[in-house]
mmCIF file of C-alpha atoms in Angstrom:
data_model
loop_
_atom_site.group_PDB
_atom_site.id
_atom_site.type_symbol
_atom_site.label_atom_id
_atom_site.label_comp_id
_atom_site.label_asym_id
_atom_site.label_seq_id
_atom_site.Cartn_x
_atom_site.Cartn_y
_atom_site.Cartn_z
ATOM 1 C CA MET A 28 -80.911 7.091 124.049
ATOM 2 C CA LYS A 29 -80.592 5.624 120.854
ATOM 3 C CA MET A 30 -81.324 8.189 119.489
ATOM 4 C CA LYS A 31 -78.798 10.052 120.263
ATOM 5 C CA ASN A 32 -75.861 7.636 119.497
ATOM 6 C CA LYS A 33 -77.261 7.096 116.491
ATOM 7 C CA SER A 34 -77.350 10.866 115.502
ATOM 8 C CA PHE A 35 -73.843 11.290 117.136
ATOM 9 C CA ALA A 36 -72.715 8.243 114.293
ATOM 10 C CA VAL A 37 -74.292 9.954 111.229
ATOM 11 C CA ARG A 38 -72.354 13.034 112.310
ATOM 12 C CA CYS A 39 -68.831 11.162 112.786
ATOM 13 C CA TYR A 40 -69.484 9.468 109.438
ATOM 14 C CA MET A 41 -70.666 12.475 107.898
ATOM 15 C CA VAL A 42 -67.637 14.162 108.961
ATOM 16 C CA ALA A 43 -65.510 11.204 107.989
ATOM 17 C CA ALA A 44 -66.483 11.730 104.678
ATOM 18 C CA LEU A 45 -66.165 15.039 103.994
ATOM 19 C CA MET A 46 -61.937 14.801 105.072
ATOM 20 C CA VAL A 47 -61.948 11.719 102.638
ATOM 21 C CA ALA A 48 -63.515 13.992 100.209
ATOM 22 C CA ALA A 49 -61.511 16.933 101.161
ATOM 23 C CA VAL A 50 -57.835 15.345 101.014
ATOM 24 C CA GLY A 51 -59.003 13.474 96.943
ATOM 25 C CA SER A 52 -60.064 17.004 96.217
ATOM 26 C CA ALA A 53 -56.164 18.136 97.477
ATOM 27 C CA GLN A 54 -54.958 15.305 95.954
ATOM 28 C CA ALA A 55 -56.783 16.603 92.225
ATOM 29 C CA GLN A 56 -55.409 19.808 92.925
ATOM 30 C CA ASN A 57 -51.891 18.857 92.880
ATOM 31 C CA GLU A 58 -52.119 16.343 90.639
ATOM 32 C CA HIS A 59 -53.663 18.996 88.464
ATOM 33 C CA SER A 60 -50.922 21.895 89.619
ATOM 34 C CA THR A 61 -47.884 19.067 89.347
ATOM 35 C CA LEU A 62 -48.857 17.995 85.880
ATOM 36 C CA LYS A 63 -49.116 22.237 85.191
ATOM 37 C CA LYS A 64 -45.809 22.851 86.225
ATOM 38 C CA ALA A 65 -44.278 19.700 83.962
ATOM 39 C CA GLU A 66 -45.679 21.014 80.714
ATOM 40 C CA LYS A 67 -44.261 24.552 81.820
ATOM 41 C CA LEU A 68 -40.767 22.365 82.530
ATOM 42 C CA VAL A 69 -40.997 20.216 79.107
ATOM 43 C CA ALA A 70 -41.682 23.723 77.016
ATOM 44 C CA GLN A 71 -38.582 25.132 78.963
ATOM 45 C CA ARG A 72 -36.940 21.486 77.746
ATOM 46 C CA GLN A 73 -36.227 21.064 80.830
ATOM 47 C CA TYR A 74 -36.766 17.041 80.862
ATOM 48 C CA ALA A 75 -35.179 15.708 83.604
ATOM 49 C CA SER A 76 -36.651 18.152 85.927
ATOM 50 C CA ALA A 77 -39.858 17.650 84.637
ATOM 51 C CA PHE A 78 -39.900 13.970 84.835
ATOM 52 C CA ALA A 79 -37.941 13.875 88.704
ATOM 53 C CA MET A 80 -40.715 16.399 89.683
ATOM 54 C CA LEU A 81 -43.640 13.636 88.051
ATOM 55 C CA GLU A 82 -41.748 10.820 89.533
ATOM 56 C CA GLU A 83 -41.567 12.907 93.398
ATOM 57 C CA LEU A 84 -45.646 12.351 92.965
ATOM 58 C CA ASP A 85 -46.260 9.216 91.524
ATOM 59 C CA PRO A 86 -43.453 7.331 92.450
ATOM 60 C CA THR A 87 -45.318 4.175 91.930
ATOM 61 C CA ASN A 88 -46.496 4.826 89.055
ATOM 62 C CA ASP A 89 -50.731 3.955 90.304
ATOM 63 C CA ARG A 90 -51.771 7.246 88.416
ATOM 64 C CA PRO A 91 -52.778 6.933 84.794
ATOM 65 C CA ALA A 92 -52.709 10.898 83.790
ATOM 66 C CA VAL A 93 -49.239 11.070 85.518
ATOM 67 C CA LEU A 94 -47.780 7.753 83.582
ATOM 68 C CA ALA A 95 -49.149 9.388 80.376
ATOM 69 C CA VAL A 96 -47.055 12.860 80.936
ATOM 70 C CA LYS A 97 -43.985 10.424 81.987
ATOM 71 C CA ALA A 98 -44.552 7.761 79.336
ATOM 72 C CA ASP A 99 -44.192 10.977 77.145
ATOM 73 C CA ILE A 100 -41.048 12.994 78.026
ATOM 74 C CA VAL A 101 -39.302 9.341 77.578
ATOM 75 C CA LEU A 102 -40.565 8.171 74.815
ATOM 76 C CA HIS A 103 -39.793 11.708 72.581
ATOM 77 C CA TYR A 104 -36.902 13.894 74.471
ATOM 78 C CA PHE A 105 -34.776 11.111 75.988
ATOM 79 C CA ALA A 106 -30.928 12.009 75.807
ATOM 80 C CA GLN A 107 -30.620 8.020 75.196
ATOM 81 C CA SER A 108 -32.649 5.440 74.791
ATOM 82 C CA MET A 109 -32.074 1.291 74.860
ATOM 83 C CA ASN A 110 -35.151 -0.231 72.781
ATOM 84 C CA HIS A 111 -36.982 2.122 74.699
ATOM 85 C CA MET A 112 -37.264 0.226 78.152
ATOM 86 C CA VAL A 113 -34.221 2.402 79.523
ATOM 87 C CA PHE A 114 -33.665 5.635 79.561
ATOM 88 C CA SER A 115 -31.354 8.326 80.118
ATOM 89 C CA LEU A 116 -32.682 12.535 80.337
ATOM 90 C CA VAL A 117 -31.244 15.965 80.371
ATOM 91 C CA ASP A 118 -31.972 19.383 81.009
ATOM 92 C CA LEU A 119 -30.978 21.277 78.020
ATOM 93 C CA LYS A 120 -28.837 24.243 78.071
ATOM 94 C CA LYS A 121 -28.643 27.377 75.792
ATOM 95 C CA GLY A 122 -27.638 26.159 72.480
ATOM 96 C CA GLU A 123 -28.230 22.655 72.831
ATOM 97 C CA SER A 124 -30.260 20.134 70.719
ATOM 98 C CA LEU A 125 -31.924 16.786 71.397
ATOM 99 C CA ASP A 126 -30.216 15.857 68.179
ATOM 100 C CA SER A 127 -27.090 17.624 69.035
ATOM 101 C CA VAL A 128 -27.374 15.991 72.625
ATOM 102 C CA ARG A 129 -27.629 12.044 71.964
ATOM 103 C CA ALA A 130 -24.798 12.763 68.766
ATOM 104 C CA ASN A 131 -22.503 13.145 71.679
ATOM 105 C CA PHE A 132 -23.985 11.078 74.240
ATOM 106 C CA GLU A 133 -21.984 9.228 76.266
ATOM 107 C CA GLN A 134 -22.462 7.888 78.945
ATOM 108 C CA GLY A 135 -25.455 9.479 82.417
ATOM 109 C CA ALA A 136 -27.320 7.914 85.104
ATOM 110 C CA VAL A 137 -29.892 5.585 83.266
ATOM 111 C CA PHE A 138 -33.168 4.493 84.801
ATOM 112 C CA PRO A 139 -35.855 2.021 83.586
ATOM 113 C CA PHE A 140 -39.440 2.472 82.475
ATOM 114 C CA ASP A 141 -41.097 -0.008 80.759
ATOM 115 C CA VAL A 142 -44.366 1.892 79.574
ATOM 116 C CA ASP A 143 -45.800 -1.472 78.072
ATOM 117 C CA SER A 144 -45.965 -3.121 81.516
ATOM 118 C CA LEU A 145 -46.846 -0.445 83.669
ATOM 119 C CA SER A 146 -49.832 0.605 81.169
ATOM 120 C CA ARG A 147 -50.947 -2.666 81.063
ATOM 121 C CA ARG A 148 -50.506 -3.728 84.526
ATOM 122 C CA LEU A 149 -52.756 -0.302 85.501
ATOM 123 C CA LEU A 150 -55.431 -0.912 82.607
ATOM 124 C CA VAL A 151 -56.184 -4.076 84.906
ATOM 125 C CA THR A 152 -57.846 -1.791 87.246
ATOM 126 C CA HIS A 153 -58.710 0.800 84.646
ATOM 127 C CA PRO A 154 -60.208 -1.144 82.082
ATOM 128 C CA GLY A 155 -61.177 0.924 78.773
ATOM 129 C CA ASP A 156 -59.593 3.694 80.114
ATOM 130 C CA GLN A 157 -58.813 5.743 76.779
ATOM 131 C CA SER A 158 -55.792 7.376 78.163
ATOM 132 C CA LEU A 159 -54.079 4.393 79.343
ATOM 133 C CA LEU A 160 -54.608 2.671 76.387
ATOM 134 C CA ALA A 161 -53.194 5.421 74.379
ATOM 135 C CA THR A 162 -50.283 5.491 76.682
ATOM 136 C CA HIS A 163 -49.771 2.085 75.409
ATOM 137 C CA ALA A 164 -50.334 2.773 71.644
ATOM 138 C CA ALA A 165 -48.080 5.537 72.485
ATOM 139 C CA TYR A 166 -44.855 3.124 73.157
ATOM 140 C CA HIS A 167 -45.699 0.808 70.339
ATOM 141 C CA GLN A 168 -45.746 4.425 67.933
ATOM 142 C CA ALA A 169 -42.625 4.748 69.417
ATOM 143 C CA LEU A 170 -40.841 1.623 68.461
ATOM 144 C CA LEU A 171 -41.684 1.563 65.307
ATOM 145 C CA ASP A 172 -40.502 5.153 63.842
ATOM 146 C CA ASP A 173 -37.104 4.693 66.068
ATOM 147 C CA TYR A 174 -36.499 0.656 66.149
ATOM 148 C CA GLY A 175 -38.284 -0.102 62.478
ATOM 149 C CA ASP A 176 -40.963 -3.653 61.559
ATOM 150 C CA GLU A 177 -38.846 -5.359 63.319
ATOM 151 C CA LEU A 178 -38.502 -4.725 67.009
ATOM 152 C CA TRP A 179 -42.411 -3.306 66.621
ATOM 153 C CA ILE A 180 -43.426 -6.481 65.353
ATOM 154 C CA VAL A 181 -41.749 -8.596 68.232
ATOM 155 C CA ASN A 182 -43.692 -6.074 70.683
ATOM 156 C CA LEU A 183 -46.681 -6.864 69.784
ATOM 157 C CA THR A 184 -48.233 -9.585 71.143
ATOM 158 C CA ALA A 185 -51.920 -10.482 71.067
ATOM 159 C CA ASP A 186 -52.611 -8.752 73.833
ATOM 160 C CA CYS A 187 -51.291 -5.596 72.841
ATOM 161 C CA LYS A 188 -52.907 -5.759 69.484
ATOM 162 C CA ALA A 189 -56.397 -6.438 71.789
ATOM 163 C CA LEU A 190 -55.466 -3.213 73.739
ATOM 164 C CA LEU A 191 -54.209 -1.341 70.029
ATOM 165 C CA GLN A 192 -58.205 -2.629 69.219
ATOM 166 C CA GLN A 193 -60.015 -0.795 71.838
ATOM 167 C CA ALA A 194 -57.462 2.161 72.013
ATOM 168 C CA THR A 195 -60.492 4.242 69.359
ATOM 169 C CA GLU A 196 -59.516 7.649 70.416
ATOM 170 C CA SER A 197 -55.961 6.977 69.700
ATOM 171 C CA ALA A 198 -54.786 7.755 66.515
ATOM 172 C CA ASP A 199 -51.346 6.093 66.983
ATOM 173 C CA ALA A 200 -53.318 2.955 67.580
ATOM 174 C CA CYS A 201 -55.309 3.308 64.846
ATOM 175 C CA SER A 202 -52.153 3.882 62.563
ATOM 176 C CA GLN A 203 -50.820 0.813 64.022
ATOM 177 C CA LEU A 204 -53.827 -1.236 63.301
ATOM 178 C CA GLY A 205 -54.006 0.732 59.880
ATOM 179 C CA TYR A 206 -49.922 -0.824 59.247
ATOM 180 C CA LEU A 207 -50.909 -4.360 60.092
ATOM 181 C CA TYR A 208 -53.160 -4.940 57.409
ATOM 182 C CA THR A 209 -50.816 -2.758 54.507
ATOM 183 C CA SER A 210 -48.668 -6.388 53.680
ATOM 184 C CA ASP A 211 -51.815 -8.273 52.512
ATOM 185 C CA GLU A 212 -53.627 -6.766 49.747
ATOM 186 C CA THR A 213 -56.653 -8.863 50.559
ATOM 187 C CA THR A 214 -56.890 -6.532 53.708
ATOM 188 C CA THR A 215 -56.544 -3.058 51.907
ATOM 189 C CA ASP A 216 -60.167 -2.497 53.170
ATOM 190 C CA SER A 217 -59.267 -2.877 56.681
ATOM 191 C CA ALA A 218 -56.248 -0.924 56.283
ATOM 192 C CA ALA A 219 -57.690 2.122 54.874
ATOM 193 C CA TYR A 220 -60.420 2.159 57.260
ATOM 194 C CA TYR A 221 -58.015 2.474 59.870
ATOM 195 C CA PHE A 222 -55.264 5.043 58.746
ATOM 196 C CA ARG A 223 -58.798 6.889 57.943
ATOM 197 C CA ARG A 224 -59.796 6.940 61.444
ATOM 198 C CA ALA A 225 -55.996 7.762 62.698
ATOM 199 C CA VAL A 226 -56.339 10.796 60.390
ATOM 200 C CA GLU A 227 -60.067 12.032 61.690
ATOM 201 C CA LEU A 228 -58.445 11.922 65.323
ATOM 202 C CA GLN A 229 -55.440 13.554 64.280
ATOM 203 C CA ASP A 230 -54.900 15.349 61.057
ATOM 204 C CA THR A 231 -51.152 16.133 61.474
ATOM 205 C CA LEU A 232 -50.677 12.424 61.656
ATOM 206 C CA TRP A 233 -48.184 12.968 57.949
ATOM 207 C CA GLY A 234 -47.590 9.128 58.123
ATOM 208 C CA ALA A 235 -51.130 7.847 58.556
ATOM 209 C CA HIS A 236 -51.556 10.412 55.468
ATOM 210 C CA TYR A 237 -48.926 9.061 53.171
ATOM 211 C CA ASN A 238 -50.366 5.120 53.995
ATOM 212 C CA LEU A 239 -54.062 6.000 53.681
ATOM 213 C CA GLY A 240 -52.758 7.321 50.357
ATOM 214 C CA VAL A 241 -51.034 4.081 49.255
ATOM 215 C CA MET A 242 -54.180 2.286 50.365
ATOM 216 C CA GLU A 243 -56.445 4.470 48.229
ATOM 217 C CA HIS A 244 -54.282 4.079 45.635
ATOM 218 C CA ARG A 245 -54.413 -0.017 46.350
ATOM 219 C CA LEU A 246 -58.544 0.754 46.096
ATOM 220 C CA GLY A 247 -58.216 2.637 42.908
ATOM 221 C CA HIS A 248 -59.051 5.527 44.320
ATOM 222 C CA ASN A 249 -56.704 8.196 42.661
ATOM 223 C CA ASP A 250 -58.279 11.329 43.725
ATOM 224 C CA GLU A 251 -58.160 10.212 47.637
ATOM 225 C CA ALA A 252 -54.713 8.842 47.258
ATOM 226 C CA LEU A 253 -53.339 12.001 45.892
ATOM 227 C CA ALA A 254 -55.244 14.507 48.376
ATOM 228 C CA HIS A 255 -53.337 12.526 51.228
ATOM 229 C CA MET A 256 -50.289 12.001 49.709
ATOM 230 C CA GLU A 257 -49.919 15.999 49.575
ATOM 231 C CA ARG A 258 -51.109 16.106 52.812
ATOM 232 C CA ALA A 259 -48.282 14.596 53.780
ATOM 233 C CA TRP A 260 -45.664 16.079 51.166
ATOM 234 C CA LYS A 261 -46.660 19.311 53.192
ATOM 235 C CA GLY A 262 -46.666 17.863 56.319
ATOM 236 C CA TYR A 263 -43.518 16.169 56.403
ATOM 237 C CA ARG A 264 -40.779 18.205 57.031
ATOM 238 C CA VAL A 265 -37.677 15.486 56.430
ATOM 239 C CA PRO A 266 -35.788 15.601 52.661
ATOM 240 C CA ARG A 267 -36.463 11.760 52.579
ATOM 241 C CA LEU A 268 -40.198 11.799 53.655
ATOM 242 C CA LYS A 269 -41.143 14.493 51.618
ATOM 243 C CA GLY A 270 -39.133 12.993 48.601
ATOM 244 C CA ASP A 271 -40.828 9.651 48.647
ATOM 245 C CA ALA A 272 -44.470 11.223 48.930
ATOM 246 C CA ALA A 273 -43.686 13.388 45.853
ATOM 247 C CA ARG A 274 -42.505 10.567 43.595
ATOM 248 C CA VAL A 275 -45.360 8.478 44.788
ATOM 249 C CA MET A 276 -47.904 11.138 43.472
ATOM 250 C CA ALA A 277 -45.841 11.517 40.698
ATOM 251 C CA ILE A 278 -46.226 7.074 40.027
ATOM 252 C CA ILE A 279 -49.731 7.986 40.171
ATOM 253 C CA TYR A 280 -49.827 10.691 37.706
ATOM 254 C CA ASP A 281 -48.018 8.603 35.553
ATOM 255 C CA GLN A 282 -48.797 5.016 35.622
ATOM 256 C CA SER A 283 -52.729 5.617 36.751
ATOM 257 C CA LEU A 284 -53.850 8.798 35.147
ATOM 258 C CA ASN A 285 -51.533 9.292 32.155
ATOM 259 C CA ASN A 286 -50.817 12.695 33.196
ATOM 260 C CA ALA A 287 -47.396 13.520 32.314
ATOM 261 C CA SER A 288 -46.903 17.308 32.219
ATOM 262 C CA LYS A 289 -47.860 16.343 36.125
ATOM 263 C CA ALA A 290 -45.891 13.439 37.006
ATOM 264 C CA GLU A 291 -42.610 15.444 35.382
ATOM 265 C CA ARG A 292 -43.451 17.790 37.832
ATOM 266 C CA TYR A 293 -43.621 15.286 40.947
ATOM 267 C CA TYR A 294 -40.818 13.813 39.833
ATOM 268 C CA ARG A 295 -38.546 16.761 39.210
ATOM 269 C CA GLN A 296 -40.209 17.442 42.752
ATOM 270 C CA ALA A 297 -38.929 14.435 44.554
ATOM 271 C CA VAL A 298 -35.430 14.945 43.800
ATOM 272 C CA ALA A 299 -35.477 18.413 44.136
ATOM 273 C CA ASP A 300 -36.906 17.807 48.084
ATOM 274 C CA ASP A 301 -34.193 14.610 48.498
ATOM 275 C CA SER A 302 -31.230 14.920 45.523
ATOM 276 C CA THR A 303 -29.619 11.801 47.249
ATOM 277 C CA ASP A 304 -32.080 9.621 46.714
ATOM 278 C CA VAL A 305 -31.200 7.401 43.738
ATOM 279 C CA THR A 306 -34.770 5.566 43.189
ATOM 280 C CA SER A 307 -36.215 8.990 42.496
ATOM 281 C CA TRP A 308 -33.470 10.506 40.284
ATOM 282 C CA GLY A 309 -34.113 6.342 38.617
ATOM 283 C CA PHE A 310 -37.681 6.747 38.215
ATOM 284 C CA LEU A 311 -37.133 10.530 36.919
ATOM 285 C CA LEU A 312 -34.741 8.855 34.522
ATOM 286 C CA ASP A 313 -37.092 6.251 33.297
ATOM 287 C CA PHE A 314 -39.856 9.313 32.796
ATOM 288 C CA LEU A 315 -38.147 11.485 30.626
ATOM 289 C CA LEU A 316 -36.180 8.300 28.065
ATOM 290 C CA ARG A 317 -40.052 7.689 27.207
ATOM 291 C CA GLN A 318 -40.955 10.783 26.530
ATOM 292 C CA PRO A 319 -39.640 12.164 22.643
ATOM 293 C CA SER A 320 -39.678 15.536 23.555
ATOM 294 C CA ALA A 321 -36.922 15.074 26.936
ATOM 295 C CA GLN A 322 -34.145 14.265 25.113
ATOM 296 C CA GLY A 323 -32.372 17.203 25.904
ATOM 297 C CA ASP A 324 -32.705 16.911 29.818
ATOM 298 C CA LEU A 325 -31.427 12.885 29.633
ATOM 299 C CA LEU A 326 -27.897 13.851 30.091
ATOM 300 C CA PRO A 327 -27.878 16.423 33.219
ATOM 301 C CA VAL A 328 -30.266 14.224 34.841
ATOM 302 C CA LEU A 329 -28.293 10.963 34.016
ATOM 303 C CA ARG A 330 -24.773 12.813 35.657
ATOM 304 C CA SER A 331 -26.531 13.714 38.727
ATOM 305 C CA ALA A 332 -28.280 10.384 39.114
ATOM 306 C CA TRP A 333 -25.062 8.682 38.439
ATOM 307 C CA ARG A 334 -23.663 11.101 40.522
ATOM 308 C CA ALA A 335 -26.120 10.195 43.615
ATOM 309 C CA ALA A 336 -24.969 6.279 43.169
ATOM 310 C CA MET A 337 -21.808 7.027 43.325
ATOM 311 C CA GLN A 338 -22.291 8.347 46.725
ATOM 312 C CA SER A 339 -24.455 5.979 48.124
ATOM 313 C CA GLY A 340 -23.795 3.055 50.556
ATOM 314 C CA ASN A 341 -24.034 0.355 47.044
ATOM 315 C CA THR A 342 -22.075 1.875 44.363
ATOM 316 C CA PHE A 343 -22.844 -0.928 42.073
ATOM 317 C CA GLY A 344 -26.414 -1.688 43.430
ATOM 318 C CA GLU A 345 -27.290 1.770 42.623
ATOM 319 C CA THR A 346 -25.307 2.505 39.654
ATOM 320 C CA ARG A 347 -26.008 -0.695 38.009
ATOM 321 C CA TYR A 348 -30.231 0.598 38.713
ATOM 322 C CA ILE A 349 -29.109 3.497 36.958
ATOM 323 C CA ILE A 350 -27.570 2.428 33.661
ATOM 324 C CA ASP A 351 -30.464 0.050 33.481
ATOM 325 C CA GLN A 352 -32.955 2.021 33.271
ATOM 326 C CA CYS A 353 -31.075 3.314 29.597
ATOM 327 C CA VAL A 354 -31.073 -0.462 28.971
ATOM 328 C CA LYS A 355 -34.119 -0.989 29.280
ATOM 329 C CA ASN A 356 -35.578 2.025 27.498
ATOM 330 C CA ASP A 357 -33.261 1.113 24.550
ATOM 331 C CA LYS A 358 -31.246 3.736 25.170
ATOM 332 C CA SER A 359 -27.586 1.604 25.583
ATOM 333 C CA ASN A 360 -26.114 3.903 23.092
ATOM 334 C CA LEU A 361 -26.629 7.463 25.815
ATOM 335 C CA ALA A 362 -25.588 4.893 28.963
ATOM 336 C CA ILE A 363 -22.084 4.157 26.960
ATOM 337 C CA SER A 364 -21.910 7.768 25.615
ATOM 338 C CA PHE A 365 -22.097 9.073 29.329
ATOM 339 C CA LEU A 366 -19.563 6.230 30.937
ATOM 340 C CA GLU A 367 -16.652 6.730 28.202
ATOM 341 C CA ALA A 368 -17.504 10.773 29.248
ATOM 342 C CA ARG A 369 -17.363 9.536 32.932
ATOM 343 C CA CYS A 370 -13.987 7.680 32.278
ATOM 344 C CA ASN A 371 -12.305 10.892 30.539
ATOM 345 C CA GLU A 372 -13.513 12.992 33.024
ATOM 346 C CA THR A 373 -12.913 11.252 36.569
ATOM 347 C CA LYS A 374 -9.636 11.144 38.493
ATOM 348 C CA GLU A 375 -10.905 7.988 41.317
ATOM 349 C CA ASP A 376 -9.700 4.648 40.339
ATOM 350 C CA TYR A 377 -12.591 3.379 41.583
ATOM 351 C CA GLU A 378 -15.016 4.819 39.483
ATOM 352 C CA LEU A 379 -13.142 4.346 36.534
ATOM 353 C CA GLY A 380 -13.134 0.606 37.155
ATOM 354 C CA VAL A 381 -17.501 1.014 37.777
ATOM 355 C CA CYS A 382 -17.953 2.507 34.338
ATOM 356 C CA HIS A 383 -15.410 0.220 32.249
ATOM 357 C CA LEU A 384 -16.870 -2.749 33.975
ATOM 358 C CA TYR A 385 -20.157 -1.249 32.755
ATOM 359 C CA LEU A 386 -18.868 -0.399 29.332
ATOM 360 C CA PHE A 387 -17.290 -3.910 28.899
ATOM 361 C CA GLN A 388 -21.423 -5.588 30.213
ATOM 362 C CA LEU A 389 -22.663 -3.841 27.505
ATOM 363 C CA MET A 390 -20.301 -3.497 24.428
ATOM 364 C CA GLU A 391 -20.273 -7.649 25.286
ATOM 365 C CA ALA A 392 -23.707 -7.609 24.282
ATOM 366 C CA ASN A 393 -22.716 -5.950 20.580
ATOM 367 C CA GLY A 394 -19.825 -8.615 19.929
ATOM 368 C CA GLU A 395 -17.014 -5.556 21.579
ATOM 369 C CA ASP A 396 -13.397 -7.120 22.610
ATOM 370 C CA ILE A 397 -12.840 -7.332 26.743
ATOM 371 C CA ALA A 398 -10.782 -4.299 26.905
ATOM 372 C CA HIS A 399 -12.961 -2.039 29.341
ATOM 373 C CA LEU A 400 -12.811 -5.716 31.173
ATOM 374 C CA ARG A 401 -9.313 -5.142 31.738
ATOM 375 C CA LYS A 402 -9.170 -1.652 32.864
ATOM 376 C CA ALA A 403 -11.713 -2.231 35.056
ATOM 377 C CA ILE A 404 -9.403 -5.171 37.096
ATOM 378 C CA GLU A 405 -5.747 -2.416 36.712
ATOM 379 C CA CYS A 406 -8.265 0.198 38.726
ATOM 380 C CA PHE A 407 -9.477 -2.036 40.907
ATOM 381 C CA GLU A 408 -6.457 -3.550 41.058
ATOM 382 C CA ARG A 409 -5.394 -0.027 42.650
ATOM 383 C CA GLU A 410 -7.747 0.239 44.723
ATOM 384 C CA GLY A 411 -7.227 -2.742 46.491
ATOM 385 C CA ALA A 412 -10.038 -4.530 45.932
ATOM 386 C CA PRO A 413 -10.313 -8.255 47.139
ATOM 387 C CA GLU A 414 -8.670 -10.733 45.197
ATOM 388 C CA ILE A 415 -12.281 -13.191 45.225
ATOM 389 C CA PHE A 416 -13.568 -10.248 43.037
ATOM 390 C CA LEU A 417 -10.567 -9.828 40.965
ATOM 391 C CA ASN A 418 -10.327 -13.076 40.000
ATOM 392 C CA SER A 419 -13.829 -13.868 39.060
ATOM 393 C CA LEU A 420 -13.359 -10.717 36.902
ATOM 394 C CA ARG A 421 -9.910 -12.624 35.304
ATOM 395 C CA GLU A 422 -11.748 -15.643 35.057
ATOM 396 C CA ILE A 423 -14.034 -14.163 32.154
ATOM 397 C CA ILE A 424 -11.043 -12.921 30.250
ATOM 398 C CA LYS A 425 -10.381 -16.466 30.256
ATOM 399 C CA GLU A 426 -13.307 -17.939 29.296
ATOM 400 C CA ALA A 427 -13.019 -15.429 26.587
ATOM 401 C CA GLU A 428 -9.664 -15.816 25.616
ATOM 402 C CA LYS A 429 -10.792 -19.508 24.854
#
């Protein structure tokens, strides 16, 4: 009798175990199927619908694989984001792009989704899970990419840094660890190590290639630096970033390898990639001013550099930077003749004022009179410049007339 009862109990246990396994298998199949459907919706740019489907599957955010996809959607396909903690999502219509939606987005349904805390909560019960660690790293990378250093470093607590250290299979985590070490030249080796690991994991991580190039240059490995910088330059699609990478290559060829032809090629490439970058124009101008054979190119480059400086958001600082390239290379006469020409060409009072102000400063050193300063004041007065600025210029005239 006891044997029969035992046999019956064993059969019941086996049936129950099979039922649990069947339920688990069905849940796994359902999760896999839903993730595939969500992936298809994302490919169709139906971001809100994809997230809603995943939210229905896992409303409490207890499944690592589902959380990873949710996080990817909110961090990369948001219509609106507030510090990457509150989001709005939309399904894009034909002809729409995320950039156009974001530019014209006024208000919509918003919801909180704290990837940082959600991933850390799951890591308590799934310690060392590389998928969760990568999700956590992706959140901090998005902060760095979209909001810059300040918000990123504030959110990168000691616990978060420790989790980045554990994310050995996350290119984002390795890239961020490398970036942490870039500010101190004594930790250049560590920075280079993590950037190397990042590009090994994801060869298309252009920012890591760029930073690794800078670190290799610091270490004196110029061939490696140029190889990684060129990878970044070829991969970047944003003009500002492409121009920056080209300029760094030019500097290496110019200042470390003394290869003038390659330096000029990449200095010119930098301004071709981003003609608004005054820094690149300044480097090209400085390079040409140092080349005896390049004198015929000086004036066209100076004109382009000046135009970029005048169109920048920091007109005084940027035009001063361009003029200073001439002064430091003992080419003040070139700057003077250029500024005099601009005075005859431009009809804008503001630019006229800037030109006359610099002409006064350049000629003052040669003992010239202050006629240009008087003209600068007249131009700035017509432009409605602040009295405190105008008075500072008038004080210079009073001091000169004493």
